PDB file of C-alpha atoms in Angstrom:
ATOM      1  CA  MET A   1       0.039  22.509 -10.687  1.00  0.00           C
ATOM      2  CA  ILE A   2      -2.540  22.497  -7.889  1.00  0.00           C
ATOM      3  CA  LEU A   3      -5.676  20.426  -8.431  1.00  0.00           C
ATOM      4  CA  SER A   4      -8.951  22.272  -8.624  1.00  0.00           C
ATOM      5  CA  LEU A   5     -11.710  20.884  -6.410  1.00  0.00           C
ATOM      6  CA  THR A   6     -15.471  21.313  -6.641  1.00  0.00           C
ATOM      7  CA  CYS A   7     -17.402  22.035  -3.435  1.00  0.00           C
ATOM      8  CA  GLN A   8     -18.655  18.444  -3.396  1.00  0.00           C
ATOM      9  CA  GLN A   9     -15.108  17.066  -3.648  1.00  0.00           C
ATOM     10  CA  ALA A  10     -13.802  19.494  -1.011  1.00  0.00           C
ATOM     11  CA  ARG A  11     -16.554  18.453   1.416  1.00  0.00           C
ATOM     12  CA  ALA A  12     -15.803  14.791   0.815  1.00  0.00           C
ATOM     13  CA  TYR A  13     -12.132  15.317   1.727  1.00  0.00           C
ATOM     14  CA  VAL A  14     -12.490  17.767   4.600  1.00  0.00           C
ATOM     15  CA  SER A  15     -12.942  15.151   7.356  1.00  0.00           C
ATOM     16  CA  ASP A  16      -9.661  13.439   6.413  1.00  0.00           C
ATOM     17  CA  TYR A  17      -8.030  16.884   6.197  1.00  0.00           C
ATOM     18  CA  ILE A  18      -9.144  17.697   9.742  1.00  0.00           C
ATOM     19  CA  ASN A  19      -7.756  14.344  10.894  1.00  0.00           C
ATOM     20  CA  GLY A  20      -4.437  15.165   9.190  1.00  0.00           C
ATOM     21  CA  VAL A  21      -4.548  12.071   6.999  1.00  0.00           C
ATOM     22  CA  LEU A  22      -5.331  13.647   3.627  1.00  0.00           C
ATOM     23  CA  ASP A  23      -2.825  13.195   0.818  1.00  0.00           C
ATOM     24  CA  GLN A  24      -0.609  16.313   0.570  1.00  0.00           C
ATOM     25  CA  GLU A  25      -1.624  17.215  -2.973  1.00  0.00           C
ATOM     26  CA  LEU A  26      -5.301  17.010  -2.076  1.00  0.00           C
ATOM     27  CA  ALA A  27      -4.655  18.987   1.106  1.00  0.00           C
ATOM     28  CA  TYR A  28      -3.149  21.849  -0.943  1.00  0.00           C
ATOM     29  CA  ALA A  29      -6.103  21.683  -3.325  1.00  0.00           C
ATOM     30  CA  LEU A  30      -8.528  21.808  -0.414  1.00  0.00           C
ATOM     31  CA  GLU A  31      -6.755  24.801   1.141  1.00  0.00           C
ATOM     32  CA  GLU A  32      -6.852  26.561  -2.242  1.00  0.00           C
ATOM     33  CA  HIS A  33     -10.580  25.812  -2.528  1.00  0.00           C
ATOM     34  CA  LEU A  34     -11.235  27.185   0.964  1.00  0.00           C
ATOM     35  CA  GLN A  35      -9.556  30.472  -0.020  1.00  0.00           C
ATOM     36  CA  THR A  36     -11.727  31.018  -3.066  1.00  0.00           C
ATOM     37  CA  CYS A  37     -15.090  29.456  -2.147  1.00  0.00           C
ATOM     38  CA  ALA A  38     -17.894  31.361  -0.417  1.00  0.00           C
ATOM     39  CA  SER A  39     -19.933  28.477   0.977  1.00  0.00           C
ATOM     40  CA  CYS A  40     -17.316  25.911   2.124  1.00  0.00           C
ATOM     41  CA  PRO A  41     -15.285  27.964   4.682  1.00  0.00           C
ATOM     42  CA  PRO A  42     -18.252  28.368   7.107  1.00  0.00           C
ATOM     43  CA  LEU A  43     -18.830  24.586   6.912  1.00  0.00           C
ATOM     44  CA  TYR A  44     -15.132  24.012   7.591  1.00  0.00           C
ATOM     45  CA  ALA A  45     -15.236  26.431  10.551  1.00  0.00           C
ATOM     46  CA  GLY A  46     -18.276  24.582  11.895  1.00  0.00           C
ATOM     47  CA  LEU A  47     -16.485  21.219  11.607  1.00  0.00           C
ATOM     48  CA  ILE A  48     -13.392  22.568  13.393  1.00  0.00           C
ATOM     49  CA  ALA A  49     -15.502  24.020  16.218  1.00  0.00           C
ATOM     50  CA  LEU A  50     -17.357  20.723  16.531  1.00  0.00           C
ATOM     51  CA  ARG A  51     -14.177  18.704  16.759  1.00  0.00           C
ATOM     52  CA  ARG A  52     -12.666  21.068  19.333  1.00  0.00           C
ATOM     53  CA  ARG A  53     -15.828  20.877  21.479  1.00  0.00           C
ATOM     54  CA  LEU A  54     -16.000  17.085  21.296  1.00  0.00           C
ATOM     55  CA  HIS A  55     -12.338  16.871  22.345  1.00  0.00           C
ATOM     56  CA  GLU A  56     -13.187  18.941  25.423  1.00  0.00           C
ATOM     57  CA  LEU A  57     -16.040  16.677  26.526  1.00  0.00           C
ATOM     58  CA  PRO A  58     -15.170  14.560  29.537  1.00  0.00           C
ATOM     59  CA  ARG A  59     -14.691  10.869  28.898  1.00  0.00           C
ATOM     60  CA  THR A  60     -17.408   8.809  30.512  1.00  0.00           C
ATOM     61  CA  THR A  61     -16.232   7.028  33.617  1.00  0.00           C
ATOM     62  CA  PRO A  62     -18.621   4.832  35.579  1.00  0.00           C
ATOM     63  CA  SER A  63     -19.366   5.577  39.204  1.00  0.00           C
ATOM     64  CA  SER A  64     -17.770   3.243  41.736  1.00  0.00           C
ATOM     65  CA  SER A  65     -21.187   2.011  42.879  1.00  0.00           C
ATOM     66  CA  ILE A  66     -22.048   0.573  39.483  1.00  0.00           C
ATOM     67  CA  GLY A  67     -20.138  -2.670  40.072  1.00  0.00           C
ATOM     68  CA  LEU A  68     -22.173  -3.467  43.141  1.00  0.00           C
ATOM     69  CA  ARG A  69     -25.491  -2.493  41.543  1.00  0.00           C
ATOM     70  CA  ILE A  70     -24.949  -4.602  38.437  1.00  0.00           C
ATOM     71  CA  ALA A  71     -23.656  -7.532  40.533  1.00  0.00           C
ATOM     72  CA  GLN A  72     -26.931  -7.435  42.468  1.00  0.00           C
ATOM     73  CA  LYS A  73     -28.981  -7.291  39.260  1.00  0.00           C
ATOM     74  CA  VAL A  74     -27.051 -10.188  37.702  1.00  0.00           C
ATOM     75  CA  ARG A  75     -27.420 -12.284  40.841  1.00  0.00           C
ATOM     76  CA  GLN A  76     -31.167 -11.607  40.883  1.00  0.00           C
ATOM     77  CA  ALA A  77     -31.562 -12.391  37.173  1.00  0.00           C
ATOM     78  CA  LEU A  78     -29.601 -15.648  37.475  1.00  0.00           C
ATOM     79  CA  SER A  79     -31.528 -16.798  40.553  1.00  0.00           C
ATOM     80  CA  GLU A  80     -34.806 -16.241  38.651  1.00  0.00           C
ATOM     81  CA  GLU A  81     -33.675 -18.474  35.760  1.00  0.00           C
TER      82      GLU A  81
ATOM     83  CA  MET B   1     -13.258 -26.867   7.169  1.00  0.00           C
ATOM     84  CA  HIS B   2     -12.347 -28.699  10.341  1.00  0.00           C
ATOM     85  CA  PRO B   3     -10.643 -32.034   9.376  1.00  0.00           C
ATOM     86  CA  PHE B   4     -12.783 -34.136  11.763  1.00  0.00           C
ATOM     87  CA  CYS B   5     -15.951 -32.076  12.067  1.00  0.00           C
ATOM     88  CA  PRO B   6     -16.967 -30.879   8.581  1.00  0.00           C
ATOM     89  CA  HIS B   7     -19.705 -28.635   9.962  1.00  0.00           C
ATOM     90  CA  LEU B   8     -17.132 -26.594  11.872  1.00  0.00           C
ATOM     91  CA  ARG B   9     -15.419 -23.865   9.906  1.00  0.00           C
ATOM     92  CA  LEU B  10     -11.899 -23.096  11.052  1.00  0.00           C
ATOM     93  CA  MET B  11     -10.907 -19.458  11.385  1.00  0.00           C
ATOM     94  CA  SER B  12      -8.785 -18.210   8.518  1.00  0.00           C
ATOM     95  CA  MET B  13      -5.426 -16.572   9.268  1.00  0.00           C
ATOM     96  CA  ASN B  14      -7.038 -13.235   8.486  1.00  0.00           C
ATOM     97  CA  GLU B  15      -9.894 -13.833  10.928  1.00  0.00           C
ATOM     98  CA  GLU B  16      -7.443 -14.958  13.608  1.00  0.00           C
ATOM     99  CA  ASN B  17      -5.423 -11.786  13.049  1.00  0.00           C
ATOM    100  CA  ASN B  18      -8.606  -9.724  13.350  1.00  0.00           C
ATOM    101  CA  VAL B  19      -9.532 -11.439  16.630  1.00  0.00           C
ATOM    102  CA  ALA B  20      -5.996 -10.919  17.978  1.00  0.00           C
ATOM    103  CA  ARG B  21      -6.063  -7.264  16.893  1.00  0.00           C
ATOM    104  CA  ARG B  22      -9.468  -6.729  18.502  1.00  0.00           C
ATOM    105  CA  ASP B  23      -8.306  -8.321  21.774  1.00  0.00           C
ATOM    106  CA  GLN B  24      -5.208  -6.105  21.706  1.00  0.00           C
ATOM    107  CA  ILE B  25      -7.393  -3.001  21.305  1.00  0.00           C
ATOM    108  CA  ILE B  26      -9.715  -4.125  24.095  1.00  0.00           C
ATOM    109  CA  SER B  27      -6.745  -4.704  26.410  1.00  0.00           C
ATOM    110  CA  HIS B  28      -5.433  -1.245  25.494  1.00  0.00           C
ATOM    111  CA  LEU B  29      -8.809   0.379  26.155  1.00  0.00           C
ATOM    112  CA  VAL B  30      -9.392  -1.207  29.514  1.00  0.00           C
ATOM    113  CA  SER B  31      -6.530  -2.232  31.728  1.00  0.00           C
ATOM    114  CA  VAL B  32      -7.100  -5.959  31.984  1.00  0.00           C
ATOM    115  CA  PRO B  33      -6.488  -7.202  35.546  1.00  0.00           C
ATOM    116  CA  ASP B  34      -4.289 -10.141  36.408  1.00  0.00           C
ATOM    117  CA  GLY B  35      -6.080 -13.281  35.265  1.00  0.00           C
ATOM    118  CA  ASN B  36      -4.601 -15.389  38.079  1.00  0.00           C
ATOM    119  CA  ASP B  37      -6.838 -13.621  40.587  1.00  0.00           C
ATOM    120  CA  ASP B  38      -9.860 -14.630  38.534  1.00  0.00           C
ATOM    121  CA  ALA B  39      -8.909 -18.295  38.193  1.00  0.00           C
ATOM    122  CA  VAL B  40     -10.077 -19.412  41.647  1.00  0.00           C
ATOM    123  CA  LEU B  41     -13.323 -17.482  41.326  1.00  0.00           C
ATOM    124  CA  ILE B  42     -14.007 -18.939  37.876  1.00  0.00           C
ATOM    125  CA  LEU B  43     -13.464 -22.501  39.064  1.00  0.00           C
ATOM    126  CA  ALA B  44     -15.770 -21.894  42.035  1.00  0.00           C
ATOM    127  CA  ALA B  45     -18.395 -20.290  39.780  1.00  0.00           C
ATOM    128  CA  MET B  46     -18.176 -23.270  37.412  1.00  0.00           C
ATOM    129  CA  ALA B  47     -18.956 -25.487  40.411  1.00  0.00           C
ATOM    130  CA  GLY B  48     -22.097 -23.399  41.018  1.00  0.00           C
ATOM    131  CA  ASP B  49     -20.823 -20.923  43.625  1.00  0.00           C
ATOM    132  CA  MET B  50     -22.921 -17.816  42.927  1.00  0.00           C
ATOM    133  CA  ASP B  51     -20.976 -15.713  45.441  1.00  0.00           C
ATOM    134  CA  ALA B  52     -17.785 -16.373  43.493  1.00  0.00           C
ATOM    135  CA  PHE B  53     -19.478 -15.299  40.259  1.00  0.00           C
ATOM    136  CA  ALA B  54     -20.862 -12.181  41.976  1.00  0.00           C
ATOM    137  CA  ARG B  55     -17.293 -11.258  42.962  1.00  0.00           C
ATOM    138  CA  LEU B  56     -16.200 -11.700  39.334  1.00  0.00           C
ATOM    139  CA  VAL B  57     -19.036  -9.393  38.277  1.00  0.00           C
ATOM    140  CA  GLU B  58     -17.929  -6.749  40.768  1.00  0.00           C
ATOM    141  CA  ARG B  59     -14.312  -7.041  39.621  1.00  0.00           C
ATOM    142  CA  HIS B  60     -15.076  -6.571  35.925  1.00  0.00           C
ATOM    143  CA  THR B  61     -18.236  -4.423  35.812  1.00  0.00           C
ATOM    144  CA  GLU B  62     -16.549  -1.028  35.573  1.00  0.00           C
ATOM    145  CA  ARG B  63     -14.455  -2.057  32.606  1.00  0.00           C
ATOM    146  CA  ILE B  64     -17.336  -3.707  30.753  1.00  0.00           C
ATOM    147  CA  TYR B  65     -19.578  -0.735  31.479  1.00  0.00           C
ATOM    148  CA  SER B  66     -16.940   1.689  30.177  1.00  0.00           C
ATOM    149  CA  LEU B  67     -16.780  -0.232  26.917  1.00  0.00           C
ATOM    150  CA  ALA B  68     -20.601  -0.350  26.648  1.00  0.00           C
ATOM    151  CA  ILE B  69     -21.071   3.345  27.268  1.00  0.00           C
ATOM    152  CA  ARG B  70     -18.413   4.216  24.689  1.00  0.00           C
ATOM    153  CA  LEU B  71     -20.304   2.215  22.101  1.00  0.00           C
ATOM    154  CA  LEU B  72     -23.907   2.890  23.113  1.00  0.00           C
ATOM    155  CA  GLY B  73     -23.605   6.436  24.469  1.00  0.00           C
ATOM    156  CA  ASN B  74     -26.496   5.888  26.884  1.00  0.00           C
ATOM    157  CA  THR B  75     -26.150   4.972  30.572  1.00  0.00           C
ATOM    158  CA  ASP B  76     -29.329   2.857  30.831  1.00  0.00           C
ATOM    159  CA  GLU B  77     -28.529   0.816  27.738  1.00  0.00           C
ATOM    160  CA  ALA B  78     -24.893   0.474  28.781  1.00  0.00           C
ATOM    161  CA  GLU B  79     -26.019  -0.880  32.130  1.00  0.00           C
ATOM    162  CA  ASP B  80     -28.419  -3.349  30.465  1.00  0.00           C
ATOM    163  CA  ALA B  81     -25.703  -4.480  28.055  1.00  0.00           C
ATOM    164  CA  THR B  82     -23.245  -4.969  30.940  1.00  0.00           C
ATOM    165  CA  GLN B  83     -25.786  -7.046  32.851  1.00  0.00           C
ATOM    166  CA  GLU B  84     -26.566  -9.103  29.747  1.00  0.00           C
ATOM    167  CA  ALA B  85     -22.837  -9.718  29.164  1.00  0.00           C
ATOM    168  CA  PHE B  86     -22.430 -11.260  32.614  1.00  0.00           C
ATOM    169  CA  ILE B  87     -25.585 -13.366  32.315  1.00  0.00           C
ATOM    170  CA  ARG B  88     -24.394 -14.645  28.939  1.00  0.00           C
ATOM    171  CA  ALA B  89     -20.910 -15.284  30.354  1.00  0.00           C
ATOM    172  CA  TYR B  90     -22.389 -17.278  33.231  1.00  0.00           C
ATOM    173  CA  SER B  91     -24.478 -19.378  30.831  1.00  0.00           C
ATOM    174  CA  HIS B  92     -21.376 -20.151  28.743  1.00  0.00           C
ATOM    175  CA  LEU B  93     -18.903 -20.510  31.596  1.00  0.00           C
ATOM    176  CA  ALA B  94     -18.425 -24.199  30.827  1.00  0.00           C
ATOM    177  CA  GLU B  95     -17.086 -23.192  27.375  1.00  0.00           C
ATOM    178  CA  PHE B  96     -14.446 -20.951  28.912  1.00  0.00           C
ATOM    179  CA  ARG B  97     -11.034 -22.619  28.873  1.00  0.00           C
ATOM    180  CA  ASN B  98      -8.231 -20.124  29.415  1.00  0.00           C
ATOM    181  CA  THR B  99      -8.554 -18.515  32.843  1.00  0.00           C
ATOM    182  CA  ALA B 100      -5.778 -15.983  32.123  1.00  0.00           C
ATOM    183  CA  ALA B 101      -7.880 -14.355  29.403  1.00  0.00           C
ATOM    184  CA  PHE B 102     -11.223 -14.244  31.231  1.00  0.00           C
ATOM    185  CA  ALA B 103     -11.395 -10.436  31.022  1.00  0.00           C
ATOM    186  CA  THR B 104     -10.820 -10.445  27.267  1.00  0.00           C
ATOM    187  CA  TRP B 105     -13.345 -13.264  26.787  1.00  0.00           C
ATOM    188  CA  LEU B 106     -15.875 -11.224  28.744  1.00  0.00           C
ATOM    189  CA  TYR B 107     -15.170  -8.076  26.698  1.00  0.00           C
ATOM    190  CA  ARG B 108     -15.747 -10.010  23.494  1.00  0.00           C
ATOM    191  CA  ILE B 109     -19.169 -11.060  24.772  1.00  0.00           C
ATOM    192  CA  ALA B 110     -19.982  -7.452  25.742  1.00  0.00           C
ATOM    193  CA  LEU B 111     -18.767  -6.184  22.382  1.00  0.00           C
ATOM    194  CA  ASN B 112     -21.092  -8.561  20.518  1.00  0.00           C
ATOM    195  CA  ILE B 113     -24.058  -7.485  22.657  1.00  0.00           C
ATOM    196  CA  CYS B 114     -23.307  -3.796  22.031  1.00  0.00           C
ATOM    197  CA  ARG B 115     -22.956  -4.349  18.294  1.00  0.00           C
ATOM    198  CA  ASP B 116     -26.323  -6.150  18.208  1.00  0.00           C
ATOM    199  CA  GLN B 117     -27.898  -3.224  20.060  1.00  0.00           C
ATOM    200  CA  LEU B 118     -26.329  -0.751  17.651  1.00  0.00           C
ATOM    201  CA  ARG B 119     -27.820  -2.657  14.720  1.00  0.00           C
ATOM    202  CA  HIS B 120     -31.295  -2.810  16.287  1.00  0.00           C
ATOM    203  CA  ARG B 121     -31.344   0.875  17.138  1.00  0.00           C
ATOM    204  CA  GLN B 122     -31.113   2.093  13.555  1.00  0.00           C
ATOM    205  CA  THR B 123     -34.428   3.529  12.430  1.00  0.00           C
ATOM    206  CA  ARG B 124     -35.686   4.699   9.063  1.00  0.00           C
ATOM    207  CA  GLU B 125     -36.160   8.198  10.515  1.00  0.00           C
ATOM    208  CA  HIS B 126     -32.483   8.350  11.505  1.00  0.00           C
ATOM    209  CA  TYR B 127     -31.397   7.356   8.019  1.00  0.00           C
ATOM    210  CA  ALA B 128     -33.896   9.688   6.327  1.00  0.00           C
ATOM    211  CA  GLU B 129     -32.358  12.539   8.332  1.00  0.00           C
ATOM    212  CA  MET B 130     -28.841  11.505   7.308  1.00  0.00           C
ATOM    213  CA  TRP B 131     -29.968  11.359   3.685  1.00  0.00           C
ATOM    214  CA  ARG B 132     -31.519  14.841   3.947  1.00  0.00           C
ATOM    215  CA  ILE B 133     -28.314  16.274   5.407  1.00  0.00           C
ATOM    216  CA  ASN B 134     -26.117  14.523   2.868  1.00  0.00           C
ATOM    217  CA  HIS B 135     -28.303  15.990   0.131  1.00  0.00           C
ATOM    218  CA  LEU B 136     -27.816  19.479   1.626  1.00  0.00           C
ATOM    219  CA  TRP B 137     -24.016  19.094   1.703  1.00  0.00           C
ATOM    220  CA  ASN B 138     -24.067  17.959  -1.926  1.00  0.00           C
ATOM    221  CA  ASN B 139     -25.548  21.326  -2.880  1.00  0.00           C
ATOM    222  CA  GLU B 140     -22.641  23.679  -3.515  1.00  0.00           C
ATOM    223  CA  ARG B 141     -24.700  26.654  -2.352  1.00  0.00           C
ATOM    224  CA  TYR B 142     -25.354  25.127   1.056  1.00  0.00           C
ATOM    225  CA  SER B 143     -23.539  26.602   4.036  1.00  0.00           C
ATOM    226  CA  VAL B 144     -24.025  27.303   7.738  1.00  0.00           C
ATOM    227  CA  ASP B 145     -23.364  30.126  10.171  1.00  0.00           C
ATOM    228  CA  PRO B 146     -20.276  29.021  12.157  1.00  0.00           C
ATOM    229  CA  GLU B 147     -21.150  31.468  14.950  1.00  0.00           C
ATOM    230  CA  GLN B 148     -24.518  29.785  15.383  1.00  0.00           C
ATOM    231  CA  VAL B 149     -22.817  26.372  15.352  1.00  0.00           C
ATOM    232  CA  ALA B 150     -20.361  27.585  18.023  1.00  0.00           C
ATOM    233  CA  LEU B 151     -23.220  28.903  20.160  1.00  0.00           C
ATOM    234  CA  ALA B 152     -25.127  25.635  19.847  1.00  0.00           C
ATOM    235  CA  LEU B 153     -21.987  23.698  20.774  1.00  0.00           C
ATOM    236  CA  GLU B 154     -21.807  25.571  24.081  1.00  0.00           C
ATOM    237  CA  ASP B 155     -25.351  24.420  24.900  1.00  0.00           C
ATOM    238  CA  ARG B 156     -24.968  20.873  26.194  1.00  0.00           C
ATOM    239  CA  GLN B 157     -28.678  20.176  25.672  1.00  0.00           C
ATOM    240  CA  MET B 158     -28.470  21.144  21.992  1.00  0.00           C
ATOM    241  CA  LEU B 159     -25.330  19.075  21.527  1.00  0.00           C
ATOM    242  CA  ASN B 160     -26.891  16.023  23.188  1.00  0.00           C
ATOM    243  CA  GLY B 161     -30.053  16.550  21.135  1.00  0.00           C
ATOM    244  CA  ALA B 162     -28.043  16.608  17.913  1.00  0.00           C
ATOM    245  CA  LEU B 163     -26.044  13.512  18.916  1.00  0.00           C
ATOM    246  CA  ALA B 164     -29.317  11.699  19.684  1.00  0.00           C
ATOM    247  CA  GLN B 165     -30.497  12.314  16.120  1.00  0.00           C
ATOM    248  CA  LEU B 166     -27.580  10.378  14.637  1.00  0.00           C
ATOM    249  CA  PRO B 167     -28.022   6.690  13.831  1.00  0.00           C
ATOM    250  CA  ALA B 168     -26.384   4.727  16.671  1.00  0.00           C
ATOM    251  CA  CYS B 169     -23.460   3.425  14.612  1.00  0.00           C
ATOM    252  CA  TYR B 170     -22.584   6.974  13.492  1.00  0.00           C
ATOM    253  CA  ARG B 171     -22.831   8.264  17.064  1.00  0.00           C
ATOM    254  CA  ALA B 172     -20.601   5.461  18.356  1.00  0.00           C
ATOM    255  CA  THR B 173     -18.033   6.261  15.649  1.00  0.00           C
ATOM    256  CA  ILE B 174     -17.796   9.972  16.407  1.00  0.00           C
ATOM    257  CA  LEU B 175     -17.802   9.471  20.197  1.00  0.00           C
ATOM    258  CA  LEU B 176     -15.074   6.843  20.052  1.00  0.00           C
ATOM    259  CA  HIS B 177     -12.895   8.951  17.757  1.00  0.00           C
ATOM    260  CA  ASP B 178     -13.531  12.602  18.618  1.00  0.00           C
ATOM    261  CA  VAL B 179     -14.268  12.211  22.350  1.00  0.00           C
ATOM    262  CA  ASP B 180     -12.317   9.126  23.422  1.00  0.00           C
ATOM    263  CA  GLY B 181      -9.435   9.689  21.007  1.00  0.00           C
ATOM    264  CA  LEU B 182      -9.336   6.202  19.487  1.00  0.00           C
ATOM    265  CA  THR B 183      -7.687   5.910  16.079  1.00  0.00           C
ATOM    266  CA  MET B 184      -9.980   5.207  13.132  1.00  0.00           C
ATOM    267  CA  SER B 185      -8.447   1.775  12.817  1.00  0.00           C
ATOM    268  CA  GLU B 186      -9.409   1.037  16.440  1.00  0.00           C
ATOM    269  CA  VAL B 187     -12.911   2.404  15.879  1.00  0.00           C
ATOM    270  CA  ALA B 188     -13.325   0.208  12.785  1.00  0.00           C
ATOM    271  CA  THR B 189     -12.256  -2.879  14.717  1.00  0.00           C
ATOM    272  CA  LEU B 190     -14.499  -2.170  17.692  1.00  0.00           C
ATOM    273  CA  THR B 191     -17.568  -1.365  15.611  1.00  0.00           C
ATOM    274  CA  GLY B 192     -16.914  -4.347  13.345  1.00  0.00           C
ATOM    275  CA  VAL B 193     -16.721  -2.537   9.992  1.00  0.00           C
ATOM    276  CA  PRO B 194     -13.943  -1.993   7.425  1.00  0.00           C
ATOM    277  CA  LEU B 195     -11.814   1.158   7.863  1.00  0.00           C
ATOM    278  CA  PRO B 196     -13.327   3.009   4.842  1.00  0.00           C
ATOM    279  CA  THR B 197     -16.841   2.468   6.283  1.00  0.00           C
ATOM    280  CA  ALA B 198     -15.746   3.815   9.674  1.00  0.00           C
ATOM    281  CA  LYS B 199     -14.162   6.860   8.001  1.00  0.00           C
ATOM    282  CA  SER B 200     -17.287   7.479   5.941  1.00  0.00           C
ATOM    283  CA  ARG B 201     -19.429   7.264   9.097  1.00  0.00           C
ATOM    284  CA  LEU B 202     -17.180   9.771  10.867  1.00  0.00           C
ATOM    285  CA  ARG B 203     -17.380  12.202   7.943  1.00  0.00           C
ATOM    286  CA  ARG B 204     -21.164  11.943   7.735  1.00  0.00           C
ATOM    287  CA  ALA B 205     -21.602  12.167  11.507  1.00  0.00           C
ATOM    288  CA  ARG B 206     -19.537  15.374  11.623  1.00  0.00           C
ATOM    289  CA  MET B 207     -21.446  16.876   8.699  1.00  0.00           C
ATOM    290  CA  ALA B 208     -24.785  15.938  10.268  1.00  0.00           C
ATOM    291  CA  LEU B 209     -23.902  17.428  13.641  1.00  0.00           C
ATOM    292  CA  VAL B 210     -22.806  20.739  12.098  1.00  0.00           C
ATOM    293  CA  THR B 211     -26.077  20.978  10.169  1.00  0.00           C
ATOM    294  CA  LEU B 212     -28.254  19.906  13.111  1.00  0.00           C
ATOM    295  CA  LEU B 213     -26.536  22.353  15.471  1.00  0.00           C
ATOM    296  CA  ASP B 214     -26.837  25.205  12.974  1.00  0.00           C
ATOM    297  CA  GLU B 215     -30.534  24.419  12.508  1.00  0.00           C
ATOM    298  CA  SER B 216     -31.129  24.149  16.280  1.00  0.00           C
ATOM    299  CA  ALA B 217     -29.448  27.489  16.913  1.00  0.00           C
ATOM    300  CA  ARG B 218     -31.438  29.155  14.150  1.00  0.00           C
ATOM    301  CA  LYS B 219     -34.679  27.771  15.588  1.00  0.00           C
ATOM    302  CA  GLY B 220     -33.599  29.311  18.903  1.00  0.00           C
ATOM    303  CA  ASP B 221     -32.885  32.559  17.045  1.00  0.00           C
ATOM    304  CA  SER B 222     -36.340  32.644  15.523  1.00  0.00           C
ATOM    305  CA  ALA B 223     -37.919  32.221  18.976  1.00  0.00           C
ATOM    306  CA  ILE B 224     -35.891  35.212  20.221  1.00  0.00           C
ATOM    307  CA  THR B 225     -36.679  37.207  17.069  1.00  0.00           C
ATOM    308  CA  GLU B 226     -40.397  36.883  17.755  1.00  0.00           C
ATOM    309  CA  MET B 227     -39.890  38.630  21.096  1.00  0.00           C
ATOM    310  CA  ASN B 228     -37.199  41.075  19.924  1.00  0.00           C
ATOM    311  CA  PRO B 229     -37.350  41.675  16.169  1.00  0.00           C
ATOM    312  CA  VAL B 230     -33.670  42.046  15.244  1.00  0.00           C
ATOM    313  CA  PRO B 231     -32.699  41.018  11.669  1.00  0.00           C
ATOM    314  CA  SER B 232     -31.269  37.495  11.568  1.00  0.00           C
ATOM    315  CA  GLN B 233     -27.522  37.211  10.931  1.00  0.00           C
ATOM    316  CA  SER B 234     -27.978  33.856   9.232  1.00  0.00           C
ATOM    317  CA  ARG B 235     -25.542  33.263   6.392  1.00  0.00           C
ATOM    318  CA  ILE B 236     -27.369  30.398   4.791  1.00  0.00           C
ATOM    319  CA  LEU B 237     -26.170  30.950   1.276  1.00  0.00           C
ATOM    320  CA  LEU B 238     -28.606  28.341  -0.001  1.00  0.00           C
ATOM    321  CA  GLU B 239     -31.441  30.613   1.030  1.00  0.00           C
ATOM    322  CA  GLN B 240     -29.701  33.764  -0.220  1.00  0.00           C
ATOM    323  CA  GLY B 241     -28.776  32.262  -3.555  1.00  0.00           C
ATOM    324  CA  GLY B 242     -25.089  33.291  -3.472  1.00  0.00           C
ATOM    325  CA  ALA B 243     -22.286  30.734  -3.595  1.00  0.00           C
ATOM    326  CA  ASN B 244     -19.200  29.528  -5.340  1.00  0.00           C
TER     327      ASN B 244
END
């Protein structure tokens, strides 16, 4: 028998579900809830879109000049001490 | 307790494991260069050779800065934290023993500085906003318009604005996991909290961003509506009174 979740419970579990780490029984219950609830599916769609967009963002890589700039700053700060 | 120095507390096995695990994650995150190349420079710097220390700074800055920007999410603060890490390292150079692990030692210093900054950056306003959003998500009639969220996500300014409204520790958690692809266990170790806390922060950060983006897009909608009165497509069930 599939568990029945309230909206509050479903929203508490949805982040783990998106990460693929939710217990299987709870995952089924969450999927069942998403098929019958009016307010949770748009929230779920929003979370999925958010995660997809964040995955697409470029990872921050420092410019090659930063090493030199910070070395100069550190040298200046240490010589002032 | 240390057997000869009672005021010194020895690290428990668990703490030692945590330190080893953290160092492993740091090494994985940033490719640690060969420590042998650092050894000569460190010895010279210990003898007061500032040029040698400057070369060490140049060698390690990019890696330290990468770590700082992952955690702080802000270039100016990441730069300040990187600078502070080197100054602190120089002041404590005499305490450094193992030349092969200089990079890891340095990363630990940077990590502590970033964590301190994360703690100081939390404001009551940030937490009040998180509380407001959490309260919304606890209402079963609350929902958003996913199309509005998707539109807001395409607007880099809106996305950055929403990220800036998160408390720093929540922002660091979601950036490390959803942008940089670190596992939650790695995020927990780097941010210095237990795994359940890191997972809770990720959940709340995601919820908050969806709400903030939906609200930003709707504010944009209302500005357009004033110029071109088309009925809003908003599906905010809370306002309409229909829900499960």
